[in-house]
XYZ file of C-alpha atoms in Angstrom:
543
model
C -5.540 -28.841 -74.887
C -3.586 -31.988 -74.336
C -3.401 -31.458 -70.369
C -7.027 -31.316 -70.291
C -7.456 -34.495 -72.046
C -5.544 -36.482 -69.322
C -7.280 -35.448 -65.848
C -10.470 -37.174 -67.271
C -8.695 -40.260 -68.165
C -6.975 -40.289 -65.199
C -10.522 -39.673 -63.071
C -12.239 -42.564 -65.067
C -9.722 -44.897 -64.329
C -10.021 -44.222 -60.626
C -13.819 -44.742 -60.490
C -13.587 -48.125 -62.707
C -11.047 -49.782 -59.694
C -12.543 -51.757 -56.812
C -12.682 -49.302 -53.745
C -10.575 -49.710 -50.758
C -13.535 -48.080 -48.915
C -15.068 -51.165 -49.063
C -13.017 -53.266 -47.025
C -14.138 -54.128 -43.452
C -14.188 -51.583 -40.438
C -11.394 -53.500 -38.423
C -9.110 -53.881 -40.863
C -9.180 -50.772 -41.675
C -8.330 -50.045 -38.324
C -5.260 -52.102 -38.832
C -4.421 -50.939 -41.913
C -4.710 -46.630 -40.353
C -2.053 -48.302 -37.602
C 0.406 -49.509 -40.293
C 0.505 -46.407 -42.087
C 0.692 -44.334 -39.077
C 3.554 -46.317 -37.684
C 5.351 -45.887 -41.014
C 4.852 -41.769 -41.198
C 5.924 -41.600 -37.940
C 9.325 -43.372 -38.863
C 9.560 -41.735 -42.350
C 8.958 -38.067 -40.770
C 10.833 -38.815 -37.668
C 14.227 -39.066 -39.962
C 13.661 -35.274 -40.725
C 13.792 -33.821 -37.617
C 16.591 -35.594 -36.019
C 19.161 -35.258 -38.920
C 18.304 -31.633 -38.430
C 19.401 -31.734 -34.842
C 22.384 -33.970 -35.182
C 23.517 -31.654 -38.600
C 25.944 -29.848 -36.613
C 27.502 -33.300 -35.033
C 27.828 -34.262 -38.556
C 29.805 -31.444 -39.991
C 31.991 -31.903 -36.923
C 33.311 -35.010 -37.663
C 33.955 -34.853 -41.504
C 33.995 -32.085 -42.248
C 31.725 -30.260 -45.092
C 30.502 -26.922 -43.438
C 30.510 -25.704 -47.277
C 27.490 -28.381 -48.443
C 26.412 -28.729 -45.084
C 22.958 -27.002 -46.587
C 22.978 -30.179 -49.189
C 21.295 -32.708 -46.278
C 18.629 -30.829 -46.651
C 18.589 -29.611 -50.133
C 19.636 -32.698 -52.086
C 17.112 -34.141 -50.183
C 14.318 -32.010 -50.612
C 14.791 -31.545 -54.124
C 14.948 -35.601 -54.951
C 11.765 -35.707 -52.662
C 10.129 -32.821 -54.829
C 11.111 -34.325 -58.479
C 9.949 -38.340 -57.176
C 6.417 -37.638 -56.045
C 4.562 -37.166 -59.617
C 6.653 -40.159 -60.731
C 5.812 -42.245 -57.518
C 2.428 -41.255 -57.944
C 2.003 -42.264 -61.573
C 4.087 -45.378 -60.513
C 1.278 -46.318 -57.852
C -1.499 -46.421 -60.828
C 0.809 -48.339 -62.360
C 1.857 -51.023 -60.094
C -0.421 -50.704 -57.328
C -0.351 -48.993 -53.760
C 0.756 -51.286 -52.048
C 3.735 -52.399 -53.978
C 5.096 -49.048 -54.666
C 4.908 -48.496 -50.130
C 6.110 -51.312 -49.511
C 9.027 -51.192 -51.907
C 9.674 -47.463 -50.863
C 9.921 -48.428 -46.821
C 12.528 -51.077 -48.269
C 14.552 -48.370 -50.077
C 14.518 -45.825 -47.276
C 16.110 -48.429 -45.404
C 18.839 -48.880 -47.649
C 19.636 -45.751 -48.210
C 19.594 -44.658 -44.396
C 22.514 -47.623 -43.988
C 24.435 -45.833 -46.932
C 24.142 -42.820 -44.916
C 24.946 -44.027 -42.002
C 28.494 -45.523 -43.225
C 29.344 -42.660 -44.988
C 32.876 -41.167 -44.328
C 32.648 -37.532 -45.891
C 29.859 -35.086 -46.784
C 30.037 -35.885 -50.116
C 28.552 -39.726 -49.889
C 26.205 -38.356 -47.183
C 24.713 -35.815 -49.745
C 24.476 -39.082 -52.131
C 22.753 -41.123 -49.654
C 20.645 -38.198 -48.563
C 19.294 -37.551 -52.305
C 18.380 -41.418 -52.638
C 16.737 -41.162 -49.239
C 14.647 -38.134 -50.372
C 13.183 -40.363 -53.369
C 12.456 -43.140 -50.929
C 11.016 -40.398 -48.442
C 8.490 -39.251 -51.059
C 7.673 -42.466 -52.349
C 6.342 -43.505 -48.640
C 4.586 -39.881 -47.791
C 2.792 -39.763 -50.666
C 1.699 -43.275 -50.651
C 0.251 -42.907 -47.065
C -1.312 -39.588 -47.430
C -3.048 -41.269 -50.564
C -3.918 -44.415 -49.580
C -5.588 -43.256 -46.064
C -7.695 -40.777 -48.266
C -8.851 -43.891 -50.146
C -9.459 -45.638 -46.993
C -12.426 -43.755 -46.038
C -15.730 -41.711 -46.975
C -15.559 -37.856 -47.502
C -17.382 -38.017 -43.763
C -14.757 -40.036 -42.291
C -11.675 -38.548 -44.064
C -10.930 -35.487 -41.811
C -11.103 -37.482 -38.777
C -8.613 -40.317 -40.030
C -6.555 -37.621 -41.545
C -6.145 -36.419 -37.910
C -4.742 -39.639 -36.916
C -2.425 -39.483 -39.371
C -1.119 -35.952 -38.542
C -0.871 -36.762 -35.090
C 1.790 -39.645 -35.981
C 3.560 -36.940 -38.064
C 3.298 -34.326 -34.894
C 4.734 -37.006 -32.603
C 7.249 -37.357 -34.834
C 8.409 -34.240 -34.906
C 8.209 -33.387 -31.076
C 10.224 -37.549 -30.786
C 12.647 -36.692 -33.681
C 14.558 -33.711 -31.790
C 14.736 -35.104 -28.606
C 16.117 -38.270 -30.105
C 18.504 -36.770 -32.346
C 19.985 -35.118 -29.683
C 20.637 -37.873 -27.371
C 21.695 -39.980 -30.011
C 24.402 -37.623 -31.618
C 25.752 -36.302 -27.805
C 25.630 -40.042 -26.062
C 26.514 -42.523 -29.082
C 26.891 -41.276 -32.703
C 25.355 -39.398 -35.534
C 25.528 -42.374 -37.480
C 22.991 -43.814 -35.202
C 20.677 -41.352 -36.377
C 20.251 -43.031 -39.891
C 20.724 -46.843 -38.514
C 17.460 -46.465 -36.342
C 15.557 -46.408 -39.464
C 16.502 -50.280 -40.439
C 14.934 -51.834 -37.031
C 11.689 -49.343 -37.479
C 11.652 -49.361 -40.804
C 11.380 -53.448 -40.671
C 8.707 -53.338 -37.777
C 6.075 -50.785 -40.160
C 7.344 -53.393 -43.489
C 5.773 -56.231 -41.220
C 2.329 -54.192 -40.349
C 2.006 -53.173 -43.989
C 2.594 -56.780 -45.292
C 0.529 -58.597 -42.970
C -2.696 -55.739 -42.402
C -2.928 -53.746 -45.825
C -4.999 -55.399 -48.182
C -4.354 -56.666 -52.273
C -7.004 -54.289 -53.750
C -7.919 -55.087 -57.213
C -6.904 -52.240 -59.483
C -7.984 -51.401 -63.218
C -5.872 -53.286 -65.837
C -5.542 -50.165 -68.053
C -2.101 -49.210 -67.600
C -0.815 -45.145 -67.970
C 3.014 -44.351 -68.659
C 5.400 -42.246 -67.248
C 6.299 -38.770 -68.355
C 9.644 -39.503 -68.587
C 10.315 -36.206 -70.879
C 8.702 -34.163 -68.025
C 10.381 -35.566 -65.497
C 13.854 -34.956 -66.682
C 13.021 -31.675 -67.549
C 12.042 -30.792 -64.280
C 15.127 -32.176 -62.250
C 17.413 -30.720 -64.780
C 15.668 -27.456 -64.482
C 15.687 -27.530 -60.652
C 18.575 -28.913 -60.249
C 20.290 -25.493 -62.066
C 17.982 -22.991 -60.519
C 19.275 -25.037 -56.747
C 23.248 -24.652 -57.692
C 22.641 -20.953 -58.533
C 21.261 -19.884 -55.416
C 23.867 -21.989 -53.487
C 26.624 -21.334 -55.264
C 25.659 -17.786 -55.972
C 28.037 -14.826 -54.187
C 29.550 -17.924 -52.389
C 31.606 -19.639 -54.548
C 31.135 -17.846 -57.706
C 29.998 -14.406 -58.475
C 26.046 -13.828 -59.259
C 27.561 -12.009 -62.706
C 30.064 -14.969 -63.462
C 29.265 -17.092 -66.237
C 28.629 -20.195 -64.310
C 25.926 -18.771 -62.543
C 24.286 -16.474 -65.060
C 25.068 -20.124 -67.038
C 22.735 -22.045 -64.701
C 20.069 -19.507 -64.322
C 19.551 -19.239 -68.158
C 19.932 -23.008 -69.172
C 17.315 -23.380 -66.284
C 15.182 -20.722 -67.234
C 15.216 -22.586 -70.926
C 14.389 -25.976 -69.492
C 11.669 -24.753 -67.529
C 10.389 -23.421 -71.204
C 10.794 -26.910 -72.630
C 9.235 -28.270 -69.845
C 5.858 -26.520 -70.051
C 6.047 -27.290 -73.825
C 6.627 -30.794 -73.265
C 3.611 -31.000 -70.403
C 0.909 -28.919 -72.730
C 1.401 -31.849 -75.189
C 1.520 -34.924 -73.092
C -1.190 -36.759 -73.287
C -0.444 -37.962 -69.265
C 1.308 -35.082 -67.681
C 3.443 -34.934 -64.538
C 2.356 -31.440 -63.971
C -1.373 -30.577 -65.422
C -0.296 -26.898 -66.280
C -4.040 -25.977 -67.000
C -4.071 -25.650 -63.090
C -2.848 -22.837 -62.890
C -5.035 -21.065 -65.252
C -7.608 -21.326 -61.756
C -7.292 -18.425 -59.581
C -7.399 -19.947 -56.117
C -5.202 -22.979 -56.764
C -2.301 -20.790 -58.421
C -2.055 -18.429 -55.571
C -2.543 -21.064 -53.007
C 0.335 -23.002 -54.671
C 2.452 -20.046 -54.633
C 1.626 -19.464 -50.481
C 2.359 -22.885 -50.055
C 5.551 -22.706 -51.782
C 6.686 -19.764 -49.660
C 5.080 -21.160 -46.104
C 7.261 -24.305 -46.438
C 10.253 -22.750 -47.579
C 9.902 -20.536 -44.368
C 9.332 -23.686 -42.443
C 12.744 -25.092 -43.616
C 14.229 -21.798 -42.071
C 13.495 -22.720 -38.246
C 13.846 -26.579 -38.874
C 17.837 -26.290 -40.132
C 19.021 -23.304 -39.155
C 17.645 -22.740 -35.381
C 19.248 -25.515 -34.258
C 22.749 -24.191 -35.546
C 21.272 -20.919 -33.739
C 21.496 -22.866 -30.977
C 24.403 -24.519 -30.590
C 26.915 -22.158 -32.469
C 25.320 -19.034 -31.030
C 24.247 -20.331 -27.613
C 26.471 -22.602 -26.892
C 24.379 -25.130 -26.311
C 24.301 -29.416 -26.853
C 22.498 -30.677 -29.310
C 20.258 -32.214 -27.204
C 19.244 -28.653 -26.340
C 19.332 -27.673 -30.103
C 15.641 -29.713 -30.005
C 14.181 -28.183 -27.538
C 12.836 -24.919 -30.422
C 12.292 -28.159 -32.590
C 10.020 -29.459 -30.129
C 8.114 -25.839 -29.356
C 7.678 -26.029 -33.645
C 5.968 -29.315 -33.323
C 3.650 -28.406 -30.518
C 2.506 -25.191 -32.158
C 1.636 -26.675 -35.595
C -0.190 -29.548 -33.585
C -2.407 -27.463 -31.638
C -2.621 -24.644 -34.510
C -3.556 -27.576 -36.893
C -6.494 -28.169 -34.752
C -7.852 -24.767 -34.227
C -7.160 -24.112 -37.831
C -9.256 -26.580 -38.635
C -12.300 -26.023 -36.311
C -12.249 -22.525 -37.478
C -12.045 -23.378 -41.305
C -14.848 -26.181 -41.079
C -17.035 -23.834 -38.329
C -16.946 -20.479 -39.926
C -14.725 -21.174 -43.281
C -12.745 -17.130 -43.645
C -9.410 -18.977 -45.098
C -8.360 -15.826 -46.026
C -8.371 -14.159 -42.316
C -6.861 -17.425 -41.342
C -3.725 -17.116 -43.689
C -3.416 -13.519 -42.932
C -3.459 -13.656 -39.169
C -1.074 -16.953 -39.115
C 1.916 -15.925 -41.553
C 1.726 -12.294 -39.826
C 1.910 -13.985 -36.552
C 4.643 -16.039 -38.272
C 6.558 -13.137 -39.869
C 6.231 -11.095 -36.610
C 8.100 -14.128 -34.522
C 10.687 -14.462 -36.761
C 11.494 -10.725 -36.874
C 12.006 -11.276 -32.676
C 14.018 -14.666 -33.126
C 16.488 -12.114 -35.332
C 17.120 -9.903 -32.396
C 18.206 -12.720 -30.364
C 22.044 -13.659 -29.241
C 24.214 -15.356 -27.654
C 22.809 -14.388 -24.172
C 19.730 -14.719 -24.848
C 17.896 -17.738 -22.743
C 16.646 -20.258 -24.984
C 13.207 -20.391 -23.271
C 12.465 -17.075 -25.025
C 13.419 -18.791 -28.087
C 10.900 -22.240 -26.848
C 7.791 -19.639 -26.763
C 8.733 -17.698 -29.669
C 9.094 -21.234 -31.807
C 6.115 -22.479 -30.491
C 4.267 -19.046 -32.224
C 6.133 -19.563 -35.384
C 4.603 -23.075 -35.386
C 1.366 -22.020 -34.527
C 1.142 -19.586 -37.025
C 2.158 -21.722 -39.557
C -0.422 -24.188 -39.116
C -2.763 -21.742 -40.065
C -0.983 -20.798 -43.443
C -0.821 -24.822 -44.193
C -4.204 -25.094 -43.663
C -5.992 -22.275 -45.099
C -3.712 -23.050 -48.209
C -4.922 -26.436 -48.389
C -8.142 -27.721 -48.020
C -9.762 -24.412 -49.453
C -7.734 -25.194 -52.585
C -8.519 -28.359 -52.789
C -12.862 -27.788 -52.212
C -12.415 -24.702 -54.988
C -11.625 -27.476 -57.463
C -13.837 -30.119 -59.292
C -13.804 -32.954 -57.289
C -12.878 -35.145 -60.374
C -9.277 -34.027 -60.264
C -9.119 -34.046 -56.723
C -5.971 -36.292 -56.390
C -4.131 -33.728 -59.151
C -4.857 -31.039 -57.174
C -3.405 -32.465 -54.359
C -0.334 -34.290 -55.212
C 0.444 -30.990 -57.347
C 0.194 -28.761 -53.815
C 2.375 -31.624 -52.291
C 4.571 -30.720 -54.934
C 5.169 -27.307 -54.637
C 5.659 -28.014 -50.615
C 8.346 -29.744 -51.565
C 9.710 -27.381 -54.250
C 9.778 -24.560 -51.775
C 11.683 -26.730 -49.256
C 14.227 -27.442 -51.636
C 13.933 -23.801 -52.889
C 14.680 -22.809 -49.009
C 17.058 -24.527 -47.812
C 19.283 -23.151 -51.337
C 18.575 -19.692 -50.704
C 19.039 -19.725 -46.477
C 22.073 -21.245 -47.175
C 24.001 -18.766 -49.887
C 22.636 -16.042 -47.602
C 24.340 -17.714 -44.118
C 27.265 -18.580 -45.992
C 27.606 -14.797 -47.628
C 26.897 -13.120 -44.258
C 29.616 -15.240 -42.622
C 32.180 -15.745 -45.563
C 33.989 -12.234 -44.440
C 35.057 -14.236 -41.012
C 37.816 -16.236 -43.095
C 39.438 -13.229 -44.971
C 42.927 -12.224 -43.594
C 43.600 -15.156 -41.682
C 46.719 -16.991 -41.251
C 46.024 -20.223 -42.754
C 48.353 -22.226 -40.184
C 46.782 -20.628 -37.106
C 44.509 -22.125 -34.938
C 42.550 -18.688 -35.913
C 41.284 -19.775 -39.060
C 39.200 -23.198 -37.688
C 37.667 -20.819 -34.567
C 36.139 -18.879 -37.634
C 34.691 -21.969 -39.048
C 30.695 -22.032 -37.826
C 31.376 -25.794 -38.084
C 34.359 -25.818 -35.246
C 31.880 -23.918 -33.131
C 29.235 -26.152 -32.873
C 31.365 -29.439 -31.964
C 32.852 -29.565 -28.601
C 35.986 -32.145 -28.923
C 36.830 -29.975 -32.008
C 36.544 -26.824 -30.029
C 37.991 -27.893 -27.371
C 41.715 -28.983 -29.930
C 41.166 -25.587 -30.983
C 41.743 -23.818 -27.420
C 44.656 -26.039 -26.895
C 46.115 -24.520 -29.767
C 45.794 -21.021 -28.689
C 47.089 -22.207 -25.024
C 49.994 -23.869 -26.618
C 51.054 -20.599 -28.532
C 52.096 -17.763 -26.697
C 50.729 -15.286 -29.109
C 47.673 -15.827 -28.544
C 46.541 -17.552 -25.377
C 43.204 -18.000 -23.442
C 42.108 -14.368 -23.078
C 42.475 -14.377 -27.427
C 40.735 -17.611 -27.687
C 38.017 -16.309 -25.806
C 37.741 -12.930 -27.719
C 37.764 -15.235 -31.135
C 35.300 -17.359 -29.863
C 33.075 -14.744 -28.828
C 33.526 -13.287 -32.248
C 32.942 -16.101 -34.247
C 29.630 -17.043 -32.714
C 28.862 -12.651 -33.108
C 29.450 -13.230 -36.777
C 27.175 -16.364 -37.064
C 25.100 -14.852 -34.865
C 24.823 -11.849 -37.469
C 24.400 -14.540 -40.483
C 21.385 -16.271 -38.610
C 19.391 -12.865 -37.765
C 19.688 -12.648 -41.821
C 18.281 -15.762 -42.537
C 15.756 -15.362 -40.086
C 14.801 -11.881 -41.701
C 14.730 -13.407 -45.112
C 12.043 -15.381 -43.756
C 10.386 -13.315 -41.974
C 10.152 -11.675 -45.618
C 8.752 -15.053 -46.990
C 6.044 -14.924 -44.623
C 4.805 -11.376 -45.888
C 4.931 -12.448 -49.297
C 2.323 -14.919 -48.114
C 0.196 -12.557 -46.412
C -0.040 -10.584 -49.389
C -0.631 -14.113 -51.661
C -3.427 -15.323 -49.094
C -5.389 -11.798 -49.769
C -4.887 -12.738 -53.600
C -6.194 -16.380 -53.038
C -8.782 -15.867 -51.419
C -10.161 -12.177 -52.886
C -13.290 -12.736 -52.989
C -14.515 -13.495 -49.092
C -16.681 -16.261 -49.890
C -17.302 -18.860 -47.087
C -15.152 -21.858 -47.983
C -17.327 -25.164 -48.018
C -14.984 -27.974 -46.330
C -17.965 -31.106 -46.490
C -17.843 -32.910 -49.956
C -20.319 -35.059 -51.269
C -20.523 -38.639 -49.624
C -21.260 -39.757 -53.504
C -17.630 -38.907 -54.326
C -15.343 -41.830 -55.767
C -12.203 -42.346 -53.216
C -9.176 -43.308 -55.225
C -8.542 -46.993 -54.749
C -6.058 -48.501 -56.662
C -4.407 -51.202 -54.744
C-alpha cells in the first residue's frame, strides 16, 4: 500500500540528518528555556480569550458565533499541524518556529483591532494556524533535544510552562478585560511574543538537515479542511439556524461525508501522506485516537463554557470567571504527575483511563446541578477533579499509544494523536455550542422586539455589566415594567442559561463515558505498558 511506502522514507530521512542531541549540555539548557518561554506565551493566549469571551461579545456584539473563537480556531489549528509538520522537514525547525511566533503576532494585532465578531473569527482562524505551527514545533523539537532517558524529564519542563500558563492565562484575562480592555488580551502577545523571537534567534541552534526534500499533500490537505469545515457548520448551524432535515444541513453533512471518502482515497495513494491511514488498522492506536478525540472535546466544555457559567449564571466578574480555570490547571498539573508515576511504576493504562474519565464524567454530572446560588468554591473543587481526572485520560491515551507502536514511525504516531486532539476540540466547541444555543433559543420567542425585554434574554447582555446595567434603565424608565420586572427577567434569563449550561455539561459528562468504554477497548488486553525505549533510538533532528 502506498501509505506504507512513505513512513519508511520518512524514518530514513530522519536518521540520515545530523542530531540535535548532539549539541552541548548548556545550550541545550538555553535552547529548553526558549521554547518554554514561547509555549507559555502561545498556550497562555487560550485561556485568557476564554475568560475575556464574554467581555467580547459585550461590546460588539456576536452572541450567535460567539462559539467561532474557539471553533474557527481550533479547526485551523487541527488542519495546519500535518502541513506545518511536513513544512519543518522541509525548511527546517527552526525556520518554520521562528516564522510561526512572527505570524501569531500578527494575527493577535488583527484581533486585537477588530471591530465586530466577524473579523475577530478571521483573525482567530489565522491565529489557530500560527498556534499550531509553534506547538507542534516545540513539542517536536524538545523531543529531538534529548535521549529516550532524558526525554520524560525535559518533557516535564515543558508541561510545566504549559500548566503555568494555564493557571497565569485566567487570572490575566480577567484583570485585563474588567480593568483595561479585551483588546489587551490579544496585544500582550506582540511584547512576549518578541521577547521568546529573541531567545529562539540567539540560543537555538542551525542544525544541518538532509538535503532530500518531501512535498506537501496538498490534495489531502484540502480535502480535509473542506471536509471539516462542512461537518463544523452542520453541528453549529444545526436546529439553530436551520433545521437538521433542511437541505443545507443534510447538504453539508453529505458533501462532507463524500469528501471524507475522497480524502481516504487520495491518502491510500499518496506516496507522502498527511494522514498515514494504515494507522488505524492497529488496535491500540485507533481506540486511543478515538479517547483522545473525545477527552479533549470534553476539555473544551469546562474551558469555554464554565466561565459563561460563571458570569451569566453567577453573576460574577470575569476576573472571577478564572478562578474554575485556574482549579482546571492545577488538577491536570498534579494529575499529570501522578499519572505518570503510576504509568512508568506499575504501567495498568487501562485502570488509569477508566478511573480518570469516570472521575471526570462523575464531576461534570455535579457541575450540572449547580445554579445561580450556588458558591463558586464548590465549583473551584469540583473543576479541580475534572482536571485531575483528565490528566489521567491524556496520559494513559498517550504514551501507551505511542510505546505500542514501532519506534520507526514514532513522530507519525504522534503528530497524528496531536491531530485528533485538535479535531475533537474543534469537534467540541461545534457541538456545545448548537446544544447551548438550542436549549436557550426558546428565551427570544414572543418578545416584543422594541422592548428592553428582548436584550435581558440575550445570554450576551447578561454577562456584561455597562450593558446590563442600560438595560435596567430601560425597564425603570417604562412604567410597564419597572424594577421588580427587571429583576424577575433577569432572574429568568440567567434560569434559562442556567438550564442550557447543565446540558452542555451533561453532554460531556456523556463524552467522558464514551471514553471509559474506549479505554477498556484500547487497552483489552491488560498487558503492562513498557514506558522506557531504547537509548539506541534515532531522535528526529532536522534543524
Amino acid at each position: 500500500m502506498a501509505e506504507s511506502r512513505a513512513i519508511p522514507e520518512q524514518a530514513s530521512k530522519e536518521q540520515s540528518a545530523t542530531s540535535l542531541v548532539d549539541i552541548p549540555y548548556r545550550q541545550k539548557l538555553l535552547v529548553v528555556a526558549g521554547l518554554t518561554v514561547t509555549l507559555f506565551v502561545a498556550t497562555m493566549n487560550q485561556t485568557v480569550v476564554a475568560t475575556a469571551a464574554q467581555n467580547i461579545v459585550a461590546d460588539i456584539g456576536g452572541f450567535d458565533r460567539f462559539v467561532w473563537l474557539f471553533a474557527g480556531f481550533s479547526l485551523a489549528a487541527t488542519a495546519s499541524v500535518p502541513i506545518v509538520g511536513k513544512l519543518s522537514d522541509i525548511a527546517g525547525r527552526k525556520l518554520i518556529l521562528i516564522g510561526s511566533v512572527i505570524f501569531f503576532m500578527a494575527t493577535s494585532a488583527a484581533a486585537g483591532f477588530s471591530t465586530d465578531m466577524t473579523q475577530l473569527i478571521v483573525a482567530r482562524v489565522l491565529q489557530g494556524a500560527a498556534f499550531a505551527g509553534v506547538m507542534g514545533s516545540v513539542w517536536i523539537i524538545m523531543a529531538a533535544l534529548w535521549a529516550p532517558s532524558e526525554r520524560a524529564k525535559w518533557m516535564g519542563v515543558a508541561t510545566a510552562g504549559f500548566t503555568l500558563s494555564g493557571v497565569m492565562g485566567p487570572i490575566f484575562g480577567g484583570i485585563v478585560s474588567d480593568t483595561l480592555s479585551w483588546r489587551w488580551v490579544f496585544f500582550i502577545n506582540i511584547p512576549t511574543g518578541a521577547f521568546s523571537l529573541l531567545l529562539l534567534w540567539i540560543w537555538f541552534p542551525n542544525v544541518h538537515r538532509d538535503e532530500r526534500k518531501g512535498r506537501l499533500d496538498l490534495m489531502g490537505a484540502v480535502l480535509f479542511v473542506g471536509a471539516a469545515t462542512a461537518l463544523l457548520l452542520a453541528l453549529t448551524w444545526g436546529g439553530r439556524d436551520y433545521a437538521w432535515d433542511s437541505p443545507r444541513i443534510l447538504g453539508l453533512i453529505g458533501g462532507s461525508l463524500v469528501a471524507f471518502l475522497v480524502f481516504a482515497r487520495v491518502e491510500l495513494k499518496a506516496d507522502d501522506p498527511m494522514l498515514p491511514l494504515n494507522l488505524f488498522t492497529h488496535r491500540i492506536f485507533a481506540f486511543g485516537w478515538l479517547a483522545s478525540l473525545t477527552t479533549t472535546s470534553t476539555f473544551i466544555a469546562v474551558t469555554a463554557f464554565q466561565p459563561l457559567f460563571v458570569q451569566g449564571v453567577m453573576g460574577k466578574s470575569a476576573t472571577s470567571a478564572a478562578i474554575p480555570l485556574i482549579a482546571l490547571a492545577i488538577g491536570v498539573a498534579g494529575g499529570a504527575n501522578v499519572a505518570g508515576q503510576i504509568l512508568s511504576r506499575r504501567g495498568h493504562a487501562r485502570e488509569l483511563g477508566i478511573s480518570g474519565l469516570s472521575m471526570t464524567a462523575v464531576s461534570l454530572i455535579f457541575v450540572s446541578t449547580l445554579d445561580s446560588e450556588s458558591s463558586i468554591w464548590s465549583l473551584f473543587v469540583v473543576t479541580g477533579f475534572i482536571g485531575f481526572g483528565m490528566s489521567f485520560g491524556f496520559t494513559s491515551f498517550t504514551v501507551p499509544v505511542q510505546n505500542a507502536m514501532p519506534i520507526s514511525i514514532l513522530g507519525v504516531v504522534t503528530s497524528t494523536l496531536q491531530f485528533g486532539r485538535l479535531f475533537g476540540q474543534a469537534a467540541g466547541s461545534a457541538v456545545f455550542g448548537a446544544v447551548l444555543f438550542a436549549s436557550v433559543a426558546g428565551s427570544f420567542v414572543g418578545l416584543d422586539e422594541d422592548s428592553p425585554q428582548v436584550r435581558i434574554a440575550d445570554p450576551g447582555i447578561i454577562v456584561a455589566v455597562d450593558e446590563l446595567a442600560e438595560v435596567r434603565s430601560e425597564y425603570l424608565a417604562d412604567p410597564k415594567l419597572g424594577e421588580q420586572r427587571y429583576e424577575s427577567d433577569l432572574a429568568t434569563s440567567r434560569n434559562n442559561l442556567s438550564a442550557g449550561l447543565s446540558t452542555v455539561f451533561l453532554v460531556a459528562a456523556a463524552f467522558s463515558i464514551t471514553g471509559v468504554v474506549l479505554a477498556w477497548f484500547t487497552f483489552s488486553g491488560g498487558a503492562r505498558t513498557v514506558i522506557a525505549r531504547r537509548e539506541t533510538e534515532i531522535a528526529d533532528t532536522t534543524g
